Amino acid sequence: MNPCFTQSWSAEILPRRPLIAPAVQFIYPQTLAEDDGAREDATAGALEVMVKPGEGGVFLATFARGFAEPTLPHGVWACPHPDWLCAAAGGYVYMIDTKKPQDWRQISYRPVVDVRPVVSHGLLLLTGFRTVLAWGQGGIAWESDKLSDEGLRITGMSGDELRGSGWDMRSDLETAFALDLRSGRAIDVSR
């Protein structure tokens, strides 16, 4: 778990589903869409997390795993809003309100390849293959334009600037990019 932001909850990642589960349990998502490979059991290889909200009782959260690739994010992160939790399971990313666990969102990137807190700007950055999404205190703060044809890599941050590179299909080269962390807009990298 990455507790960079203030959080009102605590969480424990379990090595496997408990034999005796708490009375309150949530499975995210309840069913998988056909284009997600529609597994018979949405809990196979899932991330199992025991969550203790700031108020209320403990609940078990089961997050369906997207891919078995070990380099994809898998774990729990604090969000800019203290009641929200970010869980990544094999590149599938879920945001849940720990006070109202039925209030949740799944990030549309399939997969998210990097989860990166930027506490100074109150953002949790979620990187896909082509774009970057910033999750703020109230939900999605911004989403970048397409930065790559396939594969992004964040290389650094300084002040209000996020830098990285991605593959350009036309030139068949890695090209640099920079984004303004406040807006998600591209910054000229030639300066």
XYZ file of C-alpha atoms in Angstrom:
191
model
C 0.000 0.000 0.000
C 1.172 3.497 -0.809
C -0.099 5.958 1.847
C 1.123 9.219 0.247
C -2.179 11.042 0.732
C -4.058 11.434 4.018
C -6.554 8.611 4.319
C -9.487 7.880 6.608
C -9.286 4.104 6.033
C -6.861 1.251 6.472
C -6.486 -1.795 4.261
C -4.759 -5.149 4.325
C -3.992 -7.069 1.150
C -4.742 -10.723 1.803
C -2.666 -13.527 0.250
C -5.903 -15.358 -0.663
C -9.625 -15.215 -0.070
C -10.317 -15.834 3.658
C -12.006 -19.073 4.660
C -14.310 -17.103 6.936
C -15.163 -13.816 5.262
C -16.757 -10.829 6.986
C -20.516 -10.351 6.647
C -20.065 -7.437 4.228
C -18.338 -8.184 0.932
C -18.057 -6.382 -2.396
C -16.852 -7.776 -5.726
C -15.639 -5.282 -8.329
C -17.006 -5.584 -10.966
C -19.842 -7.983 -10.235
C -19.621 -9.355 -13.782
C -17.063 -8.941 -16.527
C -17.967 -7.669 -19.977
C -17.534 -9.980 -22.972
C -14.583 -7.948 -24.245
C -12.850 -8.501 -20.891
C -12.642 -12.231 -21.534
C -15.804 -12.958 -19.457
C -14.269 -15.390 -17.003
C -16.587 -17.856 -15.300
C -15.314 -16.734 -11.908
C -14.583 -13.009 -11.563
C -12.579 -13.749 -8.391
C -9.940 -16.017 -10.060
C -6.559 -14.372 -9.411
C -8.330 -11.389 -7.837
C -6.855 -8.887 -5.415
C -8.435 -9.542 -1.999
C -8.393 -6.570 0.380
C -9.803 -6.251 3.904
C -10.882 -2.608 4.243
C -11.599 -0.737 7.480
C -13.286 2.588 6.688
C -12.842 5.579 8.985
C -16.439 4.996 10.097
C -18.343 1.733 10.005
C -17.395 -1.908 9.924
C -14.806 -3.907 8.053
C -15.586 -5.253 4.587
C -13.885 -7.557 2.121
C -13.243 -6.040 -1.308
C -12.482 -8.422 -4.174
C -11.052 -6.769 -7.299
C -11.088 -8.775 -10.543
C -7.635 -9.128 -12.083
C -7.191 -7.885 -15.611
C -3.991 -9.556 -16.786
C -1.493 -12.007 -15.296
C 1.474 -9.873 -16.485
C 3.607 -9.312 -13.336
C 4.867 -5.872 -14.448
C 1.353 -4.359 -14.314
C 0.238 -2.515 -11.159
C -1.185 -4.737 -8.437
C -1.886 -3.255 -5.007
C -3.619 -0.463 -3.081
C -2.980 3.294 -3.150
C -4.402 6.210 -1.204
C -6.320 8.765 -3.272
C -6.396 12.570 -3.043
C -9.796 12.319 -1.287
C -9.209 10.723 2.157
C -12.236 8.396 1.918
C -11.356 6.928 -1.492
C -9.099 3.952 -2.176
C -7.426 2.985 -5.451
C -6.931 -0.732 -6.102
C -5.048 -2.167 -9.076
C -5.358 -5.827 -9.978
C -3.273 -6.892 -12.950
C -3.648 -3.507 -14.645
C -7.384 -3.092 -13.968
C -7.842 -0.087 -11.685
C -10.785 0.552 -9.374
C -11.612 3.635 -7.301
C -13.956 3.059 -4.357
C -15.469 5.275 -1.688
C -14.645 3.372 1.503
C -17.584 5.000 3.344
C -19.989 3.928 0.567
C -18.305 0.932 -1.133
C -21.179 0.583 -3.578
C -19.964 3.934 -5.035
C -17.048 2.980 -7.264
C -15.523 3.555 -10.701
C -13.386 1.375 -12.923
C -10.778 3.237 -14.960
C -11.342 2.621 -18.669
C -7.689 1.917 -19.538
C -7.121 -1.784 -20.209
C -4.541 -1.963 -18.775
C -3.232 0.824 -16.573
C 0.545 0.383 -16.761
C 1.607 2.822 -14.026
C 0.026 4.335 -10.889
C 1.863 7.377 -9.571
C 0.854 9.713 -6.700
C 1.686 13.403 -7.156
C 0.904 14.689 -3.669
C 2.119 18.220 -4.443
C -0.693 18.599 -7.010
C -3.292 16.410 -5.280
C -3.324 13.917 -8.162
C -3.047 10.194 -8.666
C -1.707 9.645 -12.209
C -2.866 6.567 -14.112
C -0.919 5.814 -17.270
C -2.300 3.758 -20.138
C -0.582 2.801 -23.398
C -1.459 6.107 -25.099
C -2.667 8.668 -22.562
C -2.424 9.731 -18.918
C -5.434 10.236 -16.641
C -5.223 12.342 -13.468
C -7.554 11.478 -10.572
C -8.075 14.359 -8.135
C -10.067 14.964 -4.962
C -13.377 15.054 -6.870
C -12.680 12.295 -9.428
C -11.149 12.707 -12.887
C -9.233 16.005 -12.943
C -7.981 15.706 -16.535
C -6.999 13.286 -19.278
C -4.195 13.998 -21.718
C -4.505 13.887 -25.479
C -2.902 10.873 -27.191
C 0.831 10.932 -26.424
C 1.950 7.689 -28.051
C 0.871 5.099 -30.576
C 1.805 2.294 -28.198
C 3.521 2.489 -24.825
C 4.186 5.422 -22.504
C 6.961 5.838 -20.006
C 7.050 8.570 -17.354
C 10.633 9.791 -17.002
C 10.310 12.557 -14.427
C 8.509 15.472 -12.806
C 9.647 18.963 -11.961
C 7.463 21.766 -10.618
C 4.245 21.688 -12.666
C 5.704 19.529 -15.427
C 5.433 15.804 -16.115
C 7.892 14.392 -18.660
C 7.938 11.113 -20.498
C 8.295 9.373 -23.824
C 6.250 7.207 -26.122
C 6.581 5.367 -29.402
C 5.616 7.225 -32.594
C 4.429 4.884 -35.348
C 5.280 7.240 -38.247
C 8.913 7.723 -37.268
C 9.286 4.373 -35.446
C 11.074 6.302 -32.683
C 10.584 7.100 -29.027
C 9.432 10.717 -28.801
C 9.516 12.938 -25.736
C 6.476 14.661 -24.293
C 5.733 17.028 -21.425
C 2.426 17.775 -19.715
C 1.296 20.567 -17.433
C 0.279 18.775 -14.209
C -2.353 21.438 -13.497
C -4.294 20.935 -16.737
C -2.951 17.870 -18.569
C -2.165 20.001 -21.607
C 0.927 19.320 -23.693
C 3.968 21.536 -23.204
C 6.467 22.198 -25.988
C 9.432 19.894 -25.271
C 11.790 21.749 -27.641
C 12.245 24.635 -25.204
